Short mmCIF file of C-alpha atoms and ligand atoms in Angstrom, two decimals:
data_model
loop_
_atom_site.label_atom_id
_atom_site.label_comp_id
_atom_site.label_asym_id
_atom_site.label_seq_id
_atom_site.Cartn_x
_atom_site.Cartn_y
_atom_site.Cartn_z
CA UNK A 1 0.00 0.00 0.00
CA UNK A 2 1.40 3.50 -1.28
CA UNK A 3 0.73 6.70 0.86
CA UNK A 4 1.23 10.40 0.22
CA UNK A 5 4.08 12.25 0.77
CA UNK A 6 1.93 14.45 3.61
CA UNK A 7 1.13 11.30 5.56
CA UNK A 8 5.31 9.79 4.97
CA UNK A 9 6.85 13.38 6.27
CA UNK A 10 4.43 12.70 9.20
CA UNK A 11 5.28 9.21 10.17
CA UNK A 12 9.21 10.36 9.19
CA UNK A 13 8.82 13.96 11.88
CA UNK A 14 6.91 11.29 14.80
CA UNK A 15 10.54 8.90 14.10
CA UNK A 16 12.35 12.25 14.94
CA UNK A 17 13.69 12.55 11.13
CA UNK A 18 14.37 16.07 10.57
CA UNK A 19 11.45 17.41 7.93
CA UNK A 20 10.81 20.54 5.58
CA UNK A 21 7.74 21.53 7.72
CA UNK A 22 4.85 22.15 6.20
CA UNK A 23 0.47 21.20 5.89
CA UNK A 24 -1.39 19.84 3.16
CA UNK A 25 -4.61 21.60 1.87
CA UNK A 26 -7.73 21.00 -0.24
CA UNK A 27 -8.92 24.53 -0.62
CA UNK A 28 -6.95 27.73 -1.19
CA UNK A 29 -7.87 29.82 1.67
CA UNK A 30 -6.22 27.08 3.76
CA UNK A 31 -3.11 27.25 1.92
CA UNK A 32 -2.73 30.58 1.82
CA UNK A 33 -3.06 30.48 5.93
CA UNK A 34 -0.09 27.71 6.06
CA UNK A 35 2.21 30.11 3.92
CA UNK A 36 0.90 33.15 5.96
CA UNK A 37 2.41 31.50 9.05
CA UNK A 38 5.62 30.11 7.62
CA UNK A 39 6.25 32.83 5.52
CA UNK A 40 7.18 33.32 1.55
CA UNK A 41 8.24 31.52 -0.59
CA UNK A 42 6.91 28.29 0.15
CA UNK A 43 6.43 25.13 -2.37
CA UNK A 44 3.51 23.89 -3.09
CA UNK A 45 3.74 19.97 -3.89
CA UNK A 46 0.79 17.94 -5.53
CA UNK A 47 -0.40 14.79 -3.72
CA UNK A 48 -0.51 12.03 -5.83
CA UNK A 49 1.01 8.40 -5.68
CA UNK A 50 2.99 8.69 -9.20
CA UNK A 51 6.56 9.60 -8.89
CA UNK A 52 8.02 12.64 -11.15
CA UNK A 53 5.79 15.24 -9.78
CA UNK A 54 8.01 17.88 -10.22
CA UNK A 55 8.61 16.78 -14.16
CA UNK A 56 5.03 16.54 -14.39
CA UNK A 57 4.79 20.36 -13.75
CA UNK A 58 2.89 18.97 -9.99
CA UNK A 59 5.43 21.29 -7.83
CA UNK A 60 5.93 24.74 -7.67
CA UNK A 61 7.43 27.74 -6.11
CA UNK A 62 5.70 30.72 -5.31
CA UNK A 63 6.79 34.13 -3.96
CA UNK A 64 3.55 35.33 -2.89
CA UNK A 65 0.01 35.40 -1.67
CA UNK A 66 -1.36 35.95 -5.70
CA UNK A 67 1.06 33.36 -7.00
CA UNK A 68 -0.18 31.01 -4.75
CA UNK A 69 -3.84 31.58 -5.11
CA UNK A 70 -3.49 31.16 -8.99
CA UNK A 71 -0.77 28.26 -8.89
CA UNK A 72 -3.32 26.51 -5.87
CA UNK A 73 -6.04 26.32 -8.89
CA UNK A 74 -3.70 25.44 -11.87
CA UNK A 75 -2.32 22.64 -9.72
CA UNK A 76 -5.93 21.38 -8.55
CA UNK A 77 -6.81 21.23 -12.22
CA UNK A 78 -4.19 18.99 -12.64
CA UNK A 79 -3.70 15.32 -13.55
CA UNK A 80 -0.53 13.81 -13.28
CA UNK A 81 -0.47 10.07 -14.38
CA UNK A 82 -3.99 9.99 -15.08
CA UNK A 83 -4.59 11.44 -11.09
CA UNK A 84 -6.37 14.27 -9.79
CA UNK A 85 -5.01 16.25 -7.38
CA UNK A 86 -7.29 16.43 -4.81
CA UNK A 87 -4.91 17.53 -1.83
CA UNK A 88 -1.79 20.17 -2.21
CA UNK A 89 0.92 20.31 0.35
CA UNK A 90 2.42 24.01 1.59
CA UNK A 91 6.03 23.18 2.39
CA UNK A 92 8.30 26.75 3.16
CA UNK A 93 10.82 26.46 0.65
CA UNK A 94 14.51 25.36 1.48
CA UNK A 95 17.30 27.18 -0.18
CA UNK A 96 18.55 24.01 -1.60
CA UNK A 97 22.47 23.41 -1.71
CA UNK A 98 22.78 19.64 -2.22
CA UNK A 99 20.37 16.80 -3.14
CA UNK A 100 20.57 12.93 -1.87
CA UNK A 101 19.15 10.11 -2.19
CA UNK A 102 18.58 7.62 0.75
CA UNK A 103 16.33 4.48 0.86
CA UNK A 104 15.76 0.92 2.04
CA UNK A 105 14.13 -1.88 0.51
CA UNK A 106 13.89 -5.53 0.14
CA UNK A 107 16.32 -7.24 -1.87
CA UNK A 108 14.53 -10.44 -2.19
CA UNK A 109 17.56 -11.44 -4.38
CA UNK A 110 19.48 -11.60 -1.40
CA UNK A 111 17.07 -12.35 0.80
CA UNK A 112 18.28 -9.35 3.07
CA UNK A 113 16.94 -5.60 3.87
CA UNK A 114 19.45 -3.12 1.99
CA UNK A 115 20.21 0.16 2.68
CA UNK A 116 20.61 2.28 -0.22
CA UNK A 117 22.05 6.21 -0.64
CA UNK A 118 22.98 8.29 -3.28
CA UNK A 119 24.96 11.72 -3.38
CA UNK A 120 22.80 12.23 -6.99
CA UNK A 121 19.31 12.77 -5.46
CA UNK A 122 16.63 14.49 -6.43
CA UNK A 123 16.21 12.71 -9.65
CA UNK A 124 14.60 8.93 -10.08
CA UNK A 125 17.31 6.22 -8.24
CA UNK A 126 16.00 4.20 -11.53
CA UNK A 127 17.85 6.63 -13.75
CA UNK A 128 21.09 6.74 -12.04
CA UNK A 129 20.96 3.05 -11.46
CA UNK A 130 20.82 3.23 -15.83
CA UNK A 131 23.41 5.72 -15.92
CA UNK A 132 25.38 6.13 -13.44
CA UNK A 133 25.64 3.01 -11.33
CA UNK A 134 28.55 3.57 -9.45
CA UNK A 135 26.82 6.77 -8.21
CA UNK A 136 24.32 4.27 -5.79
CA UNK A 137 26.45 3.15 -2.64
CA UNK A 138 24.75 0.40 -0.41
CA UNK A 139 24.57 -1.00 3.08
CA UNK A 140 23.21 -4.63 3.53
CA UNK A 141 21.28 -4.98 7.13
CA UNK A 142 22.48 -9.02 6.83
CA UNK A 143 19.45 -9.85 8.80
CA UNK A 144 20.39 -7.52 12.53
CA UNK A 145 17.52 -4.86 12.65
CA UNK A 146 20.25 -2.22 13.66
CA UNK A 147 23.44 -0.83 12.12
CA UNK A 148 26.51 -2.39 12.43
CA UNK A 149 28.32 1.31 13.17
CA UNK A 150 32.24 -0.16 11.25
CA UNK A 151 30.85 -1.27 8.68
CA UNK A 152 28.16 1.26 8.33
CA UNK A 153 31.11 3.69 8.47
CA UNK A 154 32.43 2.93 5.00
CA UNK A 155 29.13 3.55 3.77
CA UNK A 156 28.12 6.51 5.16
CA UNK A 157 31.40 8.29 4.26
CA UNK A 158 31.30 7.56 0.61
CA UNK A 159 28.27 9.68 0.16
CA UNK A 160 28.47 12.19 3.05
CA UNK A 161 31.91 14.64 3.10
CA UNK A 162 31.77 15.74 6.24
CA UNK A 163 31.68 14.60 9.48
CA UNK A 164 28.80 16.73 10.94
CA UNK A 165 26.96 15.60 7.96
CA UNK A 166 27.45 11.67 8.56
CA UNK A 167 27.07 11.77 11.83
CA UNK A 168 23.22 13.33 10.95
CA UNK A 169 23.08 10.81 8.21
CA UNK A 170 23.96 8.03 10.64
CA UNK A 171 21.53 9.31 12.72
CA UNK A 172 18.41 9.68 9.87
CA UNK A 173 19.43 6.01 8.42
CA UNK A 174 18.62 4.65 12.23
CA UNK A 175 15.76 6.31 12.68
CA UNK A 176 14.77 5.26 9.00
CA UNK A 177 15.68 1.35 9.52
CA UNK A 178 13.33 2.15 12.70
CA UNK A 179 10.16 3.36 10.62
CA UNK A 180 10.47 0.47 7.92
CA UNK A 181 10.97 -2.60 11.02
CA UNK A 182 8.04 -0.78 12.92
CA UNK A 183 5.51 -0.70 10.27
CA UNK A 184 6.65 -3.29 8.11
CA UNK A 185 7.27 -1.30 5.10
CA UNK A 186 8.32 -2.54 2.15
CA UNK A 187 10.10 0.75 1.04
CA UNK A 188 11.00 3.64 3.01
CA UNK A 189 12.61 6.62 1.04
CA UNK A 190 13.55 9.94 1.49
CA UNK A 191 14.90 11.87 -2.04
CA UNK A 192 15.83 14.44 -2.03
CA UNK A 193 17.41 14.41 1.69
CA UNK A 194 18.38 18.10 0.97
CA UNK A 195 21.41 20.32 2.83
CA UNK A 196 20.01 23.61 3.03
CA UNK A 197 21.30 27.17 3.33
CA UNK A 198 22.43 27.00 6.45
CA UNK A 199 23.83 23.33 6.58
CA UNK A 200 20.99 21.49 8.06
CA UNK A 201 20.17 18.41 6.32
CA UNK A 202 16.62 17.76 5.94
CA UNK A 203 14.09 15.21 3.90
CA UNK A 204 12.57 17.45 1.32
CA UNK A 205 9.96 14.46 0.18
CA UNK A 206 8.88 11.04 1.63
CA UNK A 207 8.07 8.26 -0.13
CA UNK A 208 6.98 4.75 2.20
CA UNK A 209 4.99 1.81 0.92
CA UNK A 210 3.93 -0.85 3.68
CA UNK A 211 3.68 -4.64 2.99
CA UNK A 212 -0.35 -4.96 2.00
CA UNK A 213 0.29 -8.92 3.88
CA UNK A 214 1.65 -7.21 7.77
CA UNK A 215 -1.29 -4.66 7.04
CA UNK A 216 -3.68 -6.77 9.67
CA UNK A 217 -0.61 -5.85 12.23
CA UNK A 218 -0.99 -1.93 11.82
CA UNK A 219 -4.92 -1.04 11.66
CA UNK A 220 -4.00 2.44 12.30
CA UNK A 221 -2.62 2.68 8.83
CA UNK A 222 -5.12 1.52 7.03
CA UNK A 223 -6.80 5.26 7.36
CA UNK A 224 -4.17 6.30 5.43
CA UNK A 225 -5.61 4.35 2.17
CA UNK A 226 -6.23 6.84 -0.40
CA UNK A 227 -8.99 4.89 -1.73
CA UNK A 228 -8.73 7.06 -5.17
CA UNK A 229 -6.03 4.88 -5.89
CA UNK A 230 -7.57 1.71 -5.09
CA UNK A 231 -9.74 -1.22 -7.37
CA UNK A 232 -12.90 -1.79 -5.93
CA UNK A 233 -13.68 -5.19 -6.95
CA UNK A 234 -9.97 -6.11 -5.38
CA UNK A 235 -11.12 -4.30 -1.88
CA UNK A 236 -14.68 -6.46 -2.22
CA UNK A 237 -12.48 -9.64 -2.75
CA UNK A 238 -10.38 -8.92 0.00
CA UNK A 239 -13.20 -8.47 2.56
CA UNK A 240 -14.42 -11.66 1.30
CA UNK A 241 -11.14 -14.18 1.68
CA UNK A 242 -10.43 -14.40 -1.71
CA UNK A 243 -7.05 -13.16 -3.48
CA UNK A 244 -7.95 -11.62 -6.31
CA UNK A 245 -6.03 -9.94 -9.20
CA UNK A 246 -7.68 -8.41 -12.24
CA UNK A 247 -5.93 -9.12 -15.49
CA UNK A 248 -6.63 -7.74 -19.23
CA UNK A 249 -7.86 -11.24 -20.55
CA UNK A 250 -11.12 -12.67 -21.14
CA UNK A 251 -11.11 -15.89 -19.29
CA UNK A 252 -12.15 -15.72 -15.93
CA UNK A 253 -10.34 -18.53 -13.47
CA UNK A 254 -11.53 -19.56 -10.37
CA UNK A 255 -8.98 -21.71 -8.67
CA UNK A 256 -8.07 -23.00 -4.92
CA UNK A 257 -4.38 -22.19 -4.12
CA UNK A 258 -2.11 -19.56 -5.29
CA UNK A 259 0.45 -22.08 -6.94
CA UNK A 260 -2.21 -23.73 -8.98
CA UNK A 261 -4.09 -20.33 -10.18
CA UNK A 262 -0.58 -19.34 -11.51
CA UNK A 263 -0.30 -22.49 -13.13
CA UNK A 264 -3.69 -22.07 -14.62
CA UNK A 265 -2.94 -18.65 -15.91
CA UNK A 266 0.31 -20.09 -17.32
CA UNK A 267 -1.58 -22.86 -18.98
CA UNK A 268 -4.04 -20.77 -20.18
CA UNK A 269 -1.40 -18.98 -21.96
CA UNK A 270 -0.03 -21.80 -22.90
CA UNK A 271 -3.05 -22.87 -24.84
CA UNK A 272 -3.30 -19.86 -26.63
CA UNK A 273 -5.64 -17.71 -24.46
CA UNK A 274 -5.68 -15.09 -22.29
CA UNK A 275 -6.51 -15.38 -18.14
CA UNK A 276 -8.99 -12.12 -17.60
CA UNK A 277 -7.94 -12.41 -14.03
CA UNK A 278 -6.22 -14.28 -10.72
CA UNK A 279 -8.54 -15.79 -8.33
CA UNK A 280 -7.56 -18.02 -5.50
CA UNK A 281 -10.87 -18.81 -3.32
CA UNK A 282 -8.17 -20.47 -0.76
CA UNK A 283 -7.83 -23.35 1.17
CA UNK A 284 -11.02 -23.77 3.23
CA UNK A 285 -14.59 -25.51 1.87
CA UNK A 286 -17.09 -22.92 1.84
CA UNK A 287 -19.43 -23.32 -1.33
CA UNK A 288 -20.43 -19.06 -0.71
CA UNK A 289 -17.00 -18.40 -1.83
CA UNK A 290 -17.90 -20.21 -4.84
CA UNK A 291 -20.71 -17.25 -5.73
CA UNK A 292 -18.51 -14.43 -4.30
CA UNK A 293 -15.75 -15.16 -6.69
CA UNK A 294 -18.48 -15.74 -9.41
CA UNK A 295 -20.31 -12.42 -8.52
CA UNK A 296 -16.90 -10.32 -8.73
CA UNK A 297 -15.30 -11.94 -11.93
CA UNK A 298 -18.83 -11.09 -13.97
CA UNK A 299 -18.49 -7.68 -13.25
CA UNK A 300 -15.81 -7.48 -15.63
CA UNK A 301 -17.58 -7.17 -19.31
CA UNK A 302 -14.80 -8.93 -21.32
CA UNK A 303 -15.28 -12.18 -19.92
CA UNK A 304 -16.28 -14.70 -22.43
CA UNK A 305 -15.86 -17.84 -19.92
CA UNK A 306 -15.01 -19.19 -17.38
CA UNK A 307 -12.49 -21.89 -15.89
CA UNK A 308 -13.22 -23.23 -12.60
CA UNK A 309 -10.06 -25.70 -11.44
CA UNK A 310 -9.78 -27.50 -8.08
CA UNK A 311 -7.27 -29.09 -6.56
CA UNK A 312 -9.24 -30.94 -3.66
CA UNK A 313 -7.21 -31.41 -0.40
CA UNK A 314 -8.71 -29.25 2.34
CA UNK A 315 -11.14 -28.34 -0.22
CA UNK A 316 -13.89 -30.17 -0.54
CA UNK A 317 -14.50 -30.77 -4.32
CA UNK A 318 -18.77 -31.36 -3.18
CA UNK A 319 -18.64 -27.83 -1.89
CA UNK A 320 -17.48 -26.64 -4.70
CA UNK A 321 -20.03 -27.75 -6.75
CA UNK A 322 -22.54 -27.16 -4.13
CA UNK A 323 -21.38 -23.65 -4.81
CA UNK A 324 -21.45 -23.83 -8.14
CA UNK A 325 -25.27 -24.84 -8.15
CA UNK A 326 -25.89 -22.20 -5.79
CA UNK A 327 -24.27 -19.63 -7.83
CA UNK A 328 -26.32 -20.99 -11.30
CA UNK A 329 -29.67 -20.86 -9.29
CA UNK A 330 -29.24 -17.24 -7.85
CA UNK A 331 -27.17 -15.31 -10.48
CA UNK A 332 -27.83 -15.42 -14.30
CA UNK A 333 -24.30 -16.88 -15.74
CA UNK A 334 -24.21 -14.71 -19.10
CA UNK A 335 -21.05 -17.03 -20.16
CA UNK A 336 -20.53 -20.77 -19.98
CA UNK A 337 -18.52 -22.61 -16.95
CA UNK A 338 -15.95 -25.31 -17.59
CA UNK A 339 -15.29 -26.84 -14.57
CA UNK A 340 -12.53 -29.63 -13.74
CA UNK A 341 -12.27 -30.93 -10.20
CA UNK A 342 -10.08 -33.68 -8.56
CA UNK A 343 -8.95 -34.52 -5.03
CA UNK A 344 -11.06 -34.84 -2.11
CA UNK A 345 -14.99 -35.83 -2.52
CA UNK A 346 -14.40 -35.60 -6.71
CA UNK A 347 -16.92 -38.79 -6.68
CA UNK A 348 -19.48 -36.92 -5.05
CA UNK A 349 -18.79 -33.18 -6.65
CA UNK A 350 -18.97 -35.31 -10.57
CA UNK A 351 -22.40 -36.92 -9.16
CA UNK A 352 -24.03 -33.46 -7.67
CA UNK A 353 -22.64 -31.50 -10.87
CA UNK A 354 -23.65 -34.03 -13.33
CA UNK A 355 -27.09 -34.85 -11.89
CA UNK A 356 -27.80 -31.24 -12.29
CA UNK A 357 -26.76 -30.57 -16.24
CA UNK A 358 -23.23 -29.40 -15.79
CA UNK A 359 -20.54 -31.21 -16.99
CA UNK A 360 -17.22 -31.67 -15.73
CA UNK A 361 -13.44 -32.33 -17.26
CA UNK A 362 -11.00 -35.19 -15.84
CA UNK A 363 -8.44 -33.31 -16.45
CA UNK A 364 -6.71 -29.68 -16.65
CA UNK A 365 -5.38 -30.01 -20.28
CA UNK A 366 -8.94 -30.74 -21.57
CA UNK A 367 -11.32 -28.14 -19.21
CA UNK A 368 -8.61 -25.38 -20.18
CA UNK A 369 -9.02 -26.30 -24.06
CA UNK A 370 -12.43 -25.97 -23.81
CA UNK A 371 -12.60 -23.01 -21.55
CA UNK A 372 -10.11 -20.83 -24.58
CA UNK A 373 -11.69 -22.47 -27.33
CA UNK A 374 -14.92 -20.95 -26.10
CA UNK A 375 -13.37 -17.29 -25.36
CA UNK A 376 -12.43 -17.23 -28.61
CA UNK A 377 -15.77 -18.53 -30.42
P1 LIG B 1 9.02 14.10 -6.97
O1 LIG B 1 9.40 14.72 -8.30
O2 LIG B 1 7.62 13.53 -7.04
O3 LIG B 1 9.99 13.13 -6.44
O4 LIG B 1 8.92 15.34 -5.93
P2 LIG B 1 10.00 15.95 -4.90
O5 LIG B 1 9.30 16.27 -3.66
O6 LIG B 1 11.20 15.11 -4.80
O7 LIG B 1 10.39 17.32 -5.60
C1 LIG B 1 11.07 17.36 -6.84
C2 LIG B 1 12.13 18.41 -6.84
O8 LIG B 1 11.58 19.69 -6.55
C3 LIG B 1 13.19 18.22 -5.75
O9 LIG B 1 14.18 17.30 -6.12
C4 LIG B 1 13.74 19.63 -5.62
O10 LIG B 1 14.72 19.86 -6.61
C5 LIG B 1 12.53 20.49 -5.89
N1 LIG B 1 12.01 20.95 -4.59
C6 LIG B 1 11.16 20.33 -3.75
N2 LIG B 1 10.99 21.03 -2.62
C7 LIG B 1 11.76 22.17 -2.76
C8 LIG B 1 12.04 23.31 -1.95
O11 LIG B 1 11.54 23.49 -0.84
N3 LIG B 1 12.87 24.26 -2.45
C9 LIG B 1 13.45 24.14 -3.68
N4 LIG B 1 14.27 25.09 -4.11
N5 LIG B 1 13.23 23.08 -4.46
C10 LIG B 1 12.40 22.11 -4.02
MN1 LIG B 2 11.25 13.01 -4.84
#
């Protein structure tokens, strides 16, 4: 889950990470009272969850009350990435010497946090990565949850000159590494981490993204959900147990476990069609999931049929097709079902489906033949 900048410079100033103060408004009259109390100039930064604001034309100085009044609207007219901007941050404006970069992410290739800093900031870490790789310096946690001060030493010192500056550094990276452990982010980022006029270093933009699985850990930040930004039919699936990703195909799969509705989608590929979505109704027998899943796949118009595979081991394959009659008596099915089960109670689930019209495949090869052939009739 992404938040704004205005809620990451919050969580960063409660951490004790020295911030470019400032409030974010909806309406002009509010933000001309921020920049009334922290005087001219101040910046006025678009909230929305796409990076490159500023290239976008989303931030701006202004010198005065006018300016900002007449900037305010332009940038609430605004769409950057397809986004409105609903909300505008007032941030006084630093008299900016030097830009960094610092960050910390997963490297799942290592299977270790890494701490990652740049003396280029201000620009995308993408694009120096591209061209200027050696520019990117990093720090590997190797699994401790604080720094190890040696080693972080070398680090530190290759992007920081002087000593006032690393010890702040040092200081910001801590309270960083603090922020991502206690709220299990999955990035935490601060660029550009600016030295100003007077030699204070301070993070001029925030950038955090949690873990969406360690979200049931932090409840308070799930009011932070900008639900602008957010597919409804994914929230609906999540309320309702399912995992649920919606894809540009037109064959809608309904499958019990994650590793098999991959495979499906791969083998629907495979077979020369197109997967219009992931769907895993999970582990446990519960025939409403069955018409949950079914109710959210059909919202999606391009759907020209649909594959229902089962793996039976906790899952009962009857329940399944106890759901699946449910789900033909109480919604109108506008496309056909090919259904394959196998694995616990596939005896009964053949019997139920079969006494009852709908036929069933022995095997996935066949039922996902079918189920393309038909999207493509
Ligand atoms: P992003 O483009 O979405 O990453 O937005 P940022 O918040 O990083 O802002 C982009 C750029 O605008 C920064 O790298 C700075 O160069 C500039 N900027 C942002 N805040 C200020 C400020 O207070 N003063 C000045 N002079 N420039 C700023
Ligand atoms: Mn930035």
């Amino acid at each position: 889950m992404k938040i704004h900048e205005y809620q990451a410079i919050e969580i960063f100033k409660k951490a004790g990470i020295p911030v470019a103060s400032g409030k974010v408004a909806s309406e002009a009259e509010e933000a001309v009272a921020i920049a009334e109390e922290s005087g001219y100039p101040v910046v006025l930064k678009s909230q929305v969850l796409v990076g490159g604001r500023g290239k976008a034309g989303g931030i701006k100085v202004v010198q005065d009350k006018e300016t900002l009044i007449s900037t305010f609207a332009q940038l609430r007219e605004l769409k950057i990435g397809g986004y409105p901007v609903e909300k505008v941050a007032v941030v006084r404006a630093i008299d900016i010497k030097k830009e960094f970069y610092i960050g910390i992410t997963v490297d799942p290739g290592k299977n270790d946090v890494v701490l990652i800093a740049s003396a280029e900031g201000g620009v995308e870490i993408e694009e120096v990565a591209k061209t200027n790789p050696d520019a990117i310096k990093k720090y590997y946690l190797q699994g401790e949850r604080t720094l190890d001060l040696d080693r972080f030493q070398g680090f530190i010192t290759s992007i920081f000159d002087d000593k006032t500056h690393q010890d702040i550094a040092t200081d910001i990276f801590q309270k960083l590494v603090q922020v991502f452990f206690d709220n299990d982010c999955s990035i935490a980022e601060i660029n550009p981490l600016v030295i100003d006029g007077e030699g204070n270093l301070l993070a001029a933009d925030a950038k955090i993204n949690f873990d969406e699985n360690a979200l049931e850990r932090h409840a308070e930040l799930n009011d932070l959900r900008d639900m602008t930004y957010e597919d409804a039919d994914e929230l609906e699936a999540k309320e309702k147990n399912l995992s649920f990703v919606k894809l540009e195909g037109n064959v809608g799969c309904i499958v019990n476990g994650a590793g098999l509705a991959m495979a499906t989608m791969d083998i629907v590929k495979l077979a020369g069609g197109n997967p219009a979505n992931f769907l895993d109704v999970g582990g446990s027998s519960n025939p409403e999931k069955v018409l949950n899943a079914l109710n959210i796949i059909l919202r999606n118009k391009d759907i020209k049929a649909i594959l229902i595979n089962i793996f039976g081991g906790i899952t009962r394959c009857d329940d399944i097709a106890k759901g699946i009659l449910q789900a033909r008596d109480q919604i109108d099915l506008p496309v056909p079902l090919v259904v394959r089960l196998t694995g616990t109670n596939e005896t009964e689930a053949k019997e139920l489906l079969s006494q009852n019209g709908v036929e069933t495949y022995a095997t996935m090869r066949e039922a996902v033949e079918k189920v393309v052939s038909l999207s493509q009739a």
